[in-house]
Coordinates of C-alpha atoms and ligand atoms in Angstrom, one line a residue:
M1 CA 73.4 107.3 94.4
K2 CA 74.2 107.2 97.4
S3 CA 78.3 107.4 98.5
K4 CA 78.8 104.2 99.6
N5 CA 81.3 105.4 102.0
K6 CA 78.2 107.1 103.8
S7 CA 79.2 105.1 106.7
V8 CA 83.1 106.8 106.7
N9 CA 81.8 110.6 106.1
N10 CA 79.8 109.9 108.5
K11 CA 82.5 109.1 111.3
I12 CA 84.5 112.7 110.6
P13 CA 84.7 114.4 113.6
K14 CA 83.0 117.7 113.4
S15 CA 86.6 119.3 115.0
L16 CA 88.1 118.4 111.4
I17 CA 85.0 119.8 109.9
K18 CA 85.2 122.9 112.3
S19 CA 89.3 123.2 111.3
L20 CA 88.9 124.4 108.0
N21 CA 89.6 127.8 107.2
P22 CA 87.7 129.9 104.4
H23 CA 89.8 129.1 101.4
Q24 CA 89.9 125.1 102.0
E25 CA 86.0 125.1 102.8
A26 CA 85.5 126.3 99.3
Y27 CA 87.0 122.6 98.2
V28 CA 84.6 120.4 100.0
N29 CA 81.5 118.8 100.0
L30 CA 80.7 115.8 102.0
G31 CA 77.4 115.6 101.0
L32 CA 78.0 115.9 97.4
K33 CA 74.5 114.8 95.8
N34 CA 75.4 111.6 93.4
P35 CA 79.3 112.2 92.8
K36 CA 78.5 109.7 89.1
N37 CA 75.8 112.6 87.5
G38 CA 78.0 112.9 84.8
E39 CA 80.0 116.0 86.1
Y40 CA 82.9 114.6 87.6
M41 CA 85.5 112.8 86.6
L42 CA 86.1 111.1 90.4
A43 CA 89.7 110.2 92.0
V44 CA 90.7 108.5 95.1
Y45 CA 93.8 109.3 96.6
H46 CA 96.0 107.7 99.2
L47 CA 97.0 111.0 101.4
K48 CA 99.3 111.4 104.4
P49 CA 99.0 115.0 105.1
G50 CA 102.4 116.6 106.5
K51 CA 103.1 121.0 107.7
G52 CA 100.9 120.3 110.7
L53 CA 97.5 120.1 108.8
N54 CA 94.7 117.1 109.3
I55 CA 93.4 115.1 106.9
L56 CA 90.3 116.7 106.1
Q57 CA 92.3 120.0 105.5
A58 CA 95.2 118.8 104.0
S59 CA 92.9 117.2 101.0
C60 CA 91.1 120.4 101.4
E61 CA 95.1 121.8 99.6
V62 CA 95.0 119.1 97.1
A63 CA 91.7 119.8 95.7
A64 CA 92.5 123.4 95.5
E65 CA 95.8 122.7 93.9
S66 CA 94.8 120.2 91.2
S67 CA 91.5 122.7 90.0
T68 CA 91.7 126.1 90.5
G69 CA 92.9 127.2 94.0
T70 CA 96.7 128.0 95.3
N71 CA 97.3 128.1 98.7
F72 CA 95.1 131.3 99.8
K73 CA 92.0 132.5 98.9
V74 CA 92.3 135.0 96.3
N75 CA 90.3 138.3 95.6
T76 CA 90.0 137.4 91.9
E77 CA 87.9 134.3 92.5
T78 CA 84.2 134.6 90.8
P79 CA 80.9 132.7 91.0
F80 CA 81.5 130.6 88.4
S81 CA 85.5 129.9 89.0
R82 CA 84.5 128.4 92.0
E83 CA 81.8 126.3 90.0
M84 CA 85.2 124.5 88.6
N85 CA 86.7 124.1 92.0
A86 CA 87.4 120.1 92.2
L87 CA 85.6 119.3 95.4
V88 CA 86.4 116.4 98.6
Y89 CA 83.3 114.5 98.4
Q90 CA 84.7 111.5 100.9
L91 CA 87.1 110.5 103.5
D92 CA 88.3 107.4 105.0
I93 CA 90.4 108.4 107.9
K94 CA 91.2 105.2 109.1
K95 CA 92.6 104.1 105.4
N96 CA 93.9 107.5 104.9
L97 CA 91.8 107.8 101.8
V98 CA 90.1 110.6 100.0
W99 CA 87.9 111.0 97.2
I100 CA 87.7 114.2 94.8
A101 CA 85.5 115.6 92.3
F102 CA 86.6 116.8 89.2
P103 CA 84.4 119.2 87.0
W104 CA 86.2 117.8 83.8
R105 CA 84.9 120.8 82.1
L106 CA 88.0 122.0 84.0
F107 CA 89.8 120.3 80.9
D108 CA 91.1 120.8 77.8
R109 CA 88.6 120.7 75.4
K110 CA 89.1 117.9 72.2
G111 CA 90.7 114.9 74.6
N112 CA 94.3 116.1 76.3
V113 CA 95.4 113.5 78.5
Q114 CA 98.3 115.6 79.1
N115 CA 96.0 118.0 80.7
I116 CA 94.0 116.2 83.2
L117 CA 97.7 115.1 84.4
T118 CA 98.9 117.5 85.2
Y119 CA 96.0 118.5 87.0
I120 CA 96.0 115.9 89.1
V121 CA 98.9 114.7 89.0
G122 CA 101.1 117.7 88.9
N123 CA 102.1 120.2 91.4
V124 CA 100.5 118.5 93.9
L125 CA 102.8 115.3 93.9
G126 CA 105.1 118.4 95.0
M127 CA 103.3 120.0 98.0
K128 CA 104.5 120.6 101.2
E129 CA 100.6 119.7 102.9
V130 CA 100.9 116.5 102.0
K131 CA 103.9 113.8 103.3
A132 CA 102.0 110.8 101.2
L133 CA 100.0 111.5 97.6
K134 CA 99.2 108.4 95.4
L135 CA 96.2 108.5 92.8
L136 CA 95.1 105.0 93.1
D137 CA 92.1 105.1 91.5
I138 CA 90.0 107.3 88.3
W139 CA 86.5 107.0 87.0
F140 CA 85.5 108.6 83.8
P141 CA 81.3 110.0 83.7
S142 CA 80.5 108.3 79.9
T143 CA 80.0 111.6 78.5
M144 CA 83.3 112.9 79.0
L145 CA 85.2 109.5 77.4
E146 CA 82.7 110.3 74.5
Q147 CA 85.4 113.2 73.9
Y148 CA 88.4 110.9 73.8
D149 CA 90.2 109.5 71.2
G150 CA 90.5 105.9 73.1
P151 CA 92.4 103.0 71.2
S152 CA 91.5 103.0 66.7
Y153 CA 93.5 100.0 65.9
T154 CA 93.4 97.2 68.5
L155 CA 94.7 93.7 69.8
D156 CA 91.6 92.2 67.6
D157 CA 92.4 94.0 64.4
M158 CA 96.7 92.7 65.1
R159 CA 94.9 88.9 65.7
K160 CA 93.0 89.3 62.7
Y161 CA 95.9 90.5 60.4
L162 CA 98.2 87.5 62.2
N163 CA 95.4 85.2 62.2
V164 CA 96.2 83.9 66.0
Y165 CA 93.0 83.8 67.8
D166 CA 93.3 81.5 71.0
R167 CA 96.5 82.2 72.4
P168 CA 98.4 85.3 73.8
I169 CA 100.6 87.0 70.7
L170 CA 103.9 85.7 71.4
G171 CA 106.9 88.2 71.1
T172 CA 110.5 89.4 71.9
I173 CA 112.4 92.5 72.4
I174 CA 115.8 92.1 70.4
K175 CA 118.5 91.9 72.8
P176 CA 121.4 93.1 73.3
K177 CA 119.4 96.4 74.6
M178 CA 121.6 98.2 72.7
G179 CA 124.9 97.8 70.9
L180 CA 124.1 95.4 67.5
T181 CA 124.6 97.2 64.2
S182 CA 121.5 97.7 62.0
S183 CA 122.1 94.0 59.8
E184 CA 123.1 92.1 63.3
Y185 CA 120.0 93.9 64.8
A186 CA 117.4 92.4 61.4
E187 CA 119.5 88.9 61.9
V188 CA 117.9 88.5 65.0
C189 CA 114.6 89.3 64.5
Y190 CA 115.0 87.3 61.4
D191 CA 116.0 84.2 63.8
F192 CA 113.2 84.9 66.1
W193 CA 110.4 85.4 63.5
T194 CA 111.7 81.8 61.6
G195 CA 111.3 80.2 65.4
G196 CA 107.8 80.6 65.0
G197 CA 107.4 84.2 66.9
D198 CA 104.9 86.9 65.7
F199 CA 106.0 90.1 67.0
V200 CA 109.4 91.8 67.6
K201 CA 109.9 95.2 69.1
N202 CA 112.4 97.7 69.3
D203 CA 114.0 97.8 73.1
E204 CA 113.2 101.2 74.7
P205 CA 116.2 102.7 73.6
Q206 CA 116.0 102.5 70.2
A207 CA 116.4 105.2 68.3
N208 CA 119.3 106.5 65.6
Q209 CA 122.2 105.5 67.7
D210 CA 125.4 105.9 64.9
F211 CA 126.4 102.4 64.8
C212 CA 123.0 101.3 63.9
P213 CA 121.3 103.9 61.6
Y214 CA 117.3 104.0 61.7
D215 CA 117.3 104.2 58.3
K216 CA 119.2 101.0 57.9
M217 CA 117.7 99.4 60.6
V218 CA 114.2 99.7 58.4
V219 CA 115.3 98.6 55.6
Y220 CA 117.3 95.5 56.6
V221 CA 113.9 94.5 59.0
K222 CA 111.8 94.5 55.8
K223 CA 114.4 92.4 54.3
A224 CA 114.5 90.0 57.2
M225 CA 110.5 90.1 57.5
D226 CA 109.9 88.9 53.8
K227 CA 112.2 86.6 53.8
A228 CA 110.8 85.3 57.6
V229 CA 107.1 85.4 55.7
K230 CA 108.4 83.3 52.7
E231 CA 109.7 80.6 54.6
T232 CA 107.4 80.4 57.5
G233 CA 103.9 81.4 55.3
K234 CA 103.1 83.2 58.1
K235 CA 102.5 87.3 59.1
K236 CA 105.0 88.7 60.9
I237 CA 104.8 92.0 63.2
H238 CA 107.9 94.6 63.9
S239 CA 107.0 97.2 66.4
F240 CA 109.3 100.1 65.5
N241 CA 110.3 102.7 68.1
V242 CA 109.3 105.9 66.9
S243 CA 110.2 108.0 70.0
A244 CA 112.1 111.1 69.2
A245 CA 113.5 114.9 70.0
D246 CA 111.0 116.5 68.4
Y247 CA 107.7 116.1 66.6
D248 CA 108.9 115.9 62.7
T249 CA 111.7 113.3 63.9
M250 CA 109.5 111.3 65.0
I251 CA 107.2 111.8 62.0
S252 CA 110.1 111.2 59.5
R253 CA 110.8 107.9 61.6
C254 CA 107.2 106.8 61.3
E255 CA 106.9 108.1 57.6
M256 CA 110.4 106.0 56.9
I257 CA 108.5 102.8 57.8
R258 CA 105.5 103.6 56.3
N259 CA 107.5 104.3 52.3
A260 CA 109.7 101.0 53.8
G261 CA 107.2 99.1 52.1
F262 CA 105.9 97.1 54.9
E263 CA 101.6 96.3 54.5
S264 CA 99.8 97.8 57.1
G265 CA 99.1 95.4 59.8
S266 CA 103.2 94.2 59.7
Y267 CA 103.9 97.4 61.5
A268 CA 103.7 99.1 65.1
F269 CA 104.8 102.3 66.8
L270 CA 106.7 102.3 70.3
I271 CA 106.3 105.4 72.2
D272 CA 108.4 106.0 75.1
G273 CA 105.1 107.6 76.5
I274 CA 106.4 108.7 79.9
T275 CA 109.4 110.0 78.7
A276 CA 108.7 111.1 75.2
G277 CA 105.4 112.4 76.4
W278 CA 101.3 111.7 76.6
M279 CA 101.1 114.7 73.5
A280 CA 103.9 112.3 71.5
V281 CA 101.2 109.5 72.2
Q282 CA 98.2 111.3 71.1
T283 CA 99.6 112.6 68.1
L284 CA 100.5 109.1 67.0
R285 CA 96.8 108.1 67.6
R286 CA 95.0 110.7 65.8
K287 CA 98.3 111.0 62.9
Y288 CA 98.0 107.1 62.2
P289 CA 94.6 105.8 63.6
G290 CA 95.3 102.3 61.0
V291 CA 98.4 102.0 63.2
F292 CA 98.7 99.8 66.5
I293 CA 100.6 102.1 69.2
H294 CA 103.1 100.5 71.2
Y295 CA 103.3 102.6 74.8
H296 CA 106.3 101.2 76.8
R297 CA 106.1 102.8 80.3
A298 CA 109.9 103.2 80.5
S299 CA 110.6 105.2 84.4
H300 CA 107.0 104.4 84.9
G301 CA 108.2 102.7 88.8
A302 CA 108.9 106.7 89.9
Y303 CA 105.2 106.7 90.5
T304 CA 104.2 103.2 90.5
R305 CA 105.9 101.4 92.5
E306 CA 103.9 100.2 95.5
E307 CA 106.5 101.5 98.0
N308 CA 106.2 105.1 96.3
P309 CA 104.0 107.2 98.7
I310 CA 104.2 109.7 96.0
G311 CA 102.4 109.1 92.1
F312 CA 100.0 107.1 90.9
S313 CA 99.3 103.6 90.4
V314 CA 99.4 100.8 87.5
L315 CA 95.5 101.1 86.7
V316 CA 95.8 105.0 86.6
L317 CA 98.2 104.8 84.1
S318 CA 97.2 102.1 82.4
K319 CA 93.5 104.1 82.3
F320 CA 95.4 107.1 80.8
A321 CA 96.8 105.6 78.4
R322 CA 93.5 103.7 77.3
L323 CA 91.9 106.8 77.1
A324 CA 94.7 108.4 75.1
G325 CA 94.5 106.4 72.4
A326 CA 97.5 103.7 72.7
S327 CA 97.1 100.5 71.4
G328 CA 97.9 98.6 73.7
I329 CA 100.8 99.7 77.1
H330 CA 102.9 97.3 79.3
T331 CA 100.7 96.4 82.7
G332 CA 103.8 94.2 84.3
T333 CA 104.0 90.9 84.6
A334 CA 102.2 90.7 88.1
G335 CA 105.5 89.7 89.7
V336 CA 105.9 86.4 87.8
G337 CA 108.8 88.0 85.8
K338 CA 111.9 90.6 87.1
M339 CA 110.1 93.6 87.4
A340 CA 108.2 94.5 90.9
G341 CA 104.2 94.3 90.5
S342 CA 101.0 92.1 92.1
P343 CA 98.4 90.6 90.3
K344 CA 96.8 93.1 92.9
E345 CA 98.5 95.9 90.9
D346 CA 99.0 94.5 87.1
V347 CA 96.5 92.1 86.8
T348 CA 93.3 94.9 87.9
A349 CA 95.7 97.3 85.3
A350 CA 95.6 95.0 82.6
H351 CA 91.8 93.8 83.2
N352 CA 90.6 97.5 83.1
I353 CA 92.0 98.4 79.9
L354 CA 90.8 95.3 77.8
G355 CA 87.3 95.0 79.2
F356 CA 84.3 97.1 78.3
V357 CA 83.1 96.8 82.1
A358 CA 86.1 96.3 84.6
K359 CA 86.4 97.0 88.5
G360 CA 89.7 98.7 89.6
H361 CA 90.9 99.6 92.5
F362 CA 87.8 101.2 94.1
F363 CA 85.6 102.3 91.1
E364 CA 83.7 99.9 88.2
Q365 CA 84.4 101.6 84.9
A366 CA 82.5 101.5 81.8
W367 CA 84.2 102.3 78.8
G368 CA 80.9 103.6 76.8
R369 CA 77.4 104.1 78.4
I370 CA 75.6 101.0 78.9
P371 CA 71.9 101.5 78.4
E372 CA 69.5 100.6 81.4
K373 CA 66.5 99.6 79.7
D374 CA 66.3 98.9 75.7
D375 CA 64.2 102.0 75.0
D376 CA 67.6 103.5 76.6
A377 CA 69.4 101.7 73.6
I378 CA 67.5 102.6 70.9
K379 CA 67.5 106.2 72.5
L380 CA 71.5 105.8 72.0
V381 CA 71.0 104.6 68.8
H382 CA 68.5 107.7 67.4
E383 CA 70.8 109.8 69.0
D384 CA 73.9 108.4 67.3
L385 CA 72.1 108.7 64.0
A386 CA 70.8 112.7 64.9
H387 CA 73.9 113.4 66.1
H388 CA 76.8 111.4 64.1
V389 CA 79.3 114.6 63.9
I390 CA 79.5 113.7 67.3
L391 CA 79.3 110.0 67.6
D392 CA 80.1 109.0 63.9
D393 CA 83.0 106.6 65.2
D394 CA 79.9 104.8 67.3
S395 CA 82.0 105.7 70.5
W396 CA 78.6 105.7 73.3
R397 CA 78.8 101.8 72.4
G398 CA 82.3 101.3 74.2
M399 CA 85.9 102.8 74.2
K400 CA 87.8 100.0 72.4
K401 CA 89.9 97.9 73.9
C402 CA 93.8 98.7 75.0
C403 CA 96.0 95.2 74.7
P404 CA 97.8 94.7 78.1
I405 CA 101.6 93.8 77.0
I406 CA 103.6 91.3 79.5
S407 CA 107.8 91.9 79.5
G408 CA 110.1 91.7 81.6
G409 CA 112.3 88.9 82.7
L410 CA 109.7 86.0 81.3
N411 CA 111.1 82.9 79.6
P412 CA 108.9 79.9 77.9
T413 CA 109.1 78.6 81.6
L414 CA 106.6 80.9 82.6
L415 CA 104.4 81.2 79.8
K416 CA 101.9 79.3 82.0
K417 CA 101.8 80.8 85.1
F418 CA 101.3 84.1 84.0
I419 CA 98.5 82.6 82.1
D420 CA 96.8 81.0 85.2
V421 CA 97.5 84.9 87.1
M422 CA 96.1 86.7 84.0
Q423 CA 93.1 84.7 83.7
G424 CA 93.2 84.7 80.2
I425 CA 95.4 84.8 76.6
D426 CA 94.2 88.4 75.5
F427 CA 97.8 90.0 75.7
I428 CA 101.3 90.3 74.4
T429 CA 104.2 88.4 75.7
T430 CA 107.5 89.6 74.6
M431 CA 110.5 88.2 75.8
G432 CA 113.6 89.4 75.7
A433 CA 116.4 87.1 77.5
G434 CA 113.5 84.9 77.9
C435 CA 114.4 84.3 73.7
H436 CA 118.1 85.2 73.7
A437 CA 119.0 83.6 76.9
H438 CA 118.3 79.8 74.8
P439 CA 121.6 77.9 75.1
K440 CA 120.6 77.3 71.2
G441 CA 119.9 80.8 70.6
T442 CA 116.8 83.0 69.3
R443 CA 115.7 80.8 67.0
A444 CA 115.5 78.0 69.4
G445 CA 114.6 80.1 71.7
A446 CA 111.3 81.1 69.6
T447 CA 110.6 77.8 69.2
A448 CA 110.9 76.8 72.8
L449 CA 108.0 79.8 73.6
I450 CA 106.0 78.1 70.7
Q451 CA 106.7 75.4 72.4
S452 CA 105.4 76.4 75.7
C453 CA 102.2 78.1 74.3
E454 CA 101.3 74.9 72.8
A455 CA 101.8 73.2 75.7
Y456 CA 99.5 75.4 77.1
I457 CA 96.8 75.2 74.9
K458 CA 96.6 71.1 75.1
K459 CA 97.1 71.3 79.0
I460 CA 99.9 69.4 78.8
D461 CA 102.7 70.0 81.5
I462 CA 105.7 71.5 80.2
H463 CA 107.6 68.9 81.4
E464 CA 105.4 66.2 79.8
Y465 CA 105.9 68.3 76.5
A466 CA 109.7 69.0 76.8
K467 CA 110.2 65.1 76.6
T468 CA 109.5 64.9 72.6
H469 CA 110.3 69.3 72.5
V470 CA 114.1 69.8 72.7
E471 CA 114.1 73.7 72.7
L472 CA 111.5 73.5 75.3
K473 CA 113.7 71.0 76.9
E474 CA 117.0 73.0 76.9
A475 CA 114.8 75.9 78.0
I476 CA 114.2 74.2 81.0
D477 CA 117.1 72.9 81.4
F478 CA 118.7 76.7 81.6
F479 CA 115.8 78.7 82.9
E480 CA 114.5 76.3 85.5
K481 CA 117.7 75.3 87.2
K482 CA 119.4 78.1 89.4
K483 CA 120.8 80.7 87.1
L484 CA 124.4 79.6 86.0
K485 CA 127.3 80.8 88.5
Q486 CA 128.6 83.7 86.9
P487 CA 132.4 84.2 86.8
S488 CA 132.2 86.7 88.8
E489 CA 130.4 85.2 91.2
K490 CA 132.6 82.1 91.6
S491 CA 133.4 81.8 95.4
Ligands
CAP1 C1 112.4 93.6 79.1 C2 112.5 95.0 78.7 C3 111.5 95.4 78.8 C4 110.7 95.7 80.6 C5 110.3 96.7 81.1 C6 113.3 95.5 79.0 O1 113.0 92.8 78.8 O2 112.4 94.9 77.4 O3 111.3 96.4 78.3 O4 110.3 94.9 81.2 O5 109.2 96.2 81.6 O6 114.1 96.4 78.7 O7 113.9 94.9 80.4 P1 113.7 91.2 79.1 P2 107.2 95.9 81.7 O8 112.2 90.2 78.3 O9 114.7 90.6 79.1 O10 113.4 91.5 80.6 O11 107.0 95.6 80.8 O12 107.0 96.0 83.3 O13 106.9 98.0 82.0
MG2 MG1 100.9 127.1 88.4
MG3 MG1 113.3 96.6 76.8

């Protein structure tokens, strides 16, 4: 396939190419035939050169440091090691964009995501040779995809468990973020569930604090859930934060939950994927394929905020979460809620982890092999049958979906606005203050959320619907009116 920005490459002044030293020349191939031949993972960075380099020189230095090289050509390299060089294969000088092809045999076998990130957004983010370096999009060939776990327990399984299909999964985060005792925490869960909510999550710092011992929190949540299920006749889910200082503690939290009597489907494992690390994410995915693995992305802002010149995009983070096997990851409220973010960033990420084929910022990613012709499909099935040992989870048919989890400053009055931006309902929303700040408390907050969803499904404006639904009316009065003047703000 001709590189689609052929014209861009042609516009590269010969002087730039001539400016490369032998070390840099080993990491560029602007005439790379068919980068999508299956050998390469492809990446697009926004790059501003530093240290007096031009953009092509700096790009080659990045390709070197993010694959086989360092800042000088070393005498120890071999013809084979050169085969593993990442290659700058396209450049858009006007937009400061560089495309780099990574031979994916560089990566740790058996699907290790942290290893890839250590290459492509590792040392390179600290290089003097760049003033700005942000990984904007990534493309995985299907031959590479097969090596990675992808999600196991998905939003579809959760929908089946809850028997909820025609709307988002409606959830909350217990607030205050910290400081409730285990029983107080469980009380708030009970109130949300009996108010009609489906899904409760621990907040991202919840762990084994002395005022809220983990073992007690698990036991009380189980009691609260049993009571709520009995009273409502509806299944409920709790996402427990199992992030911990070490592997054994994380696993002991998982086992504590599983031994507390929660039936399969009624609990998820939440992991602070960036601060606990990708190894924790993949450990949970591999150890507990029957559990929803909930990726909280606290501290992602250091990499992803649109104004940050150094880091990676929400799209990149979300694609790697799907590759690693997270069942869902927070993808942001596209500017509707309290966190920074835009539809271009957040909705693109959400669509890319949900769909089988989706357009990113630069690449169209198919999360599996799409047979061009019928006999390709038959060949794939035969291959699948013949090599079931590799493809026994029929992964050629496509990596399962990873669910966008939407949180951060949302409230019942913003649900429709977000659904419209998202152009769909296939997500989990978790509203913290949006429920617990409701003037009549958590249960009313949950009921207002349910009512705003009912209004959406019935295509009735919430202000109209609120005329006959008091909790929603109270939510509108509270959240839509100017935020009540805080005592300190009283002039
Ligand atoms: C939201 C939240 C979430 C952030 C995460 C919080 O609470 O629990 O962790 O929204 O952001 O602690 O702020 P509220 P993102 O619902 O009360 O805002 O989903 O963008 O990663
Ligand atoms: Mg090194
Ligand atoms: Mg939180």
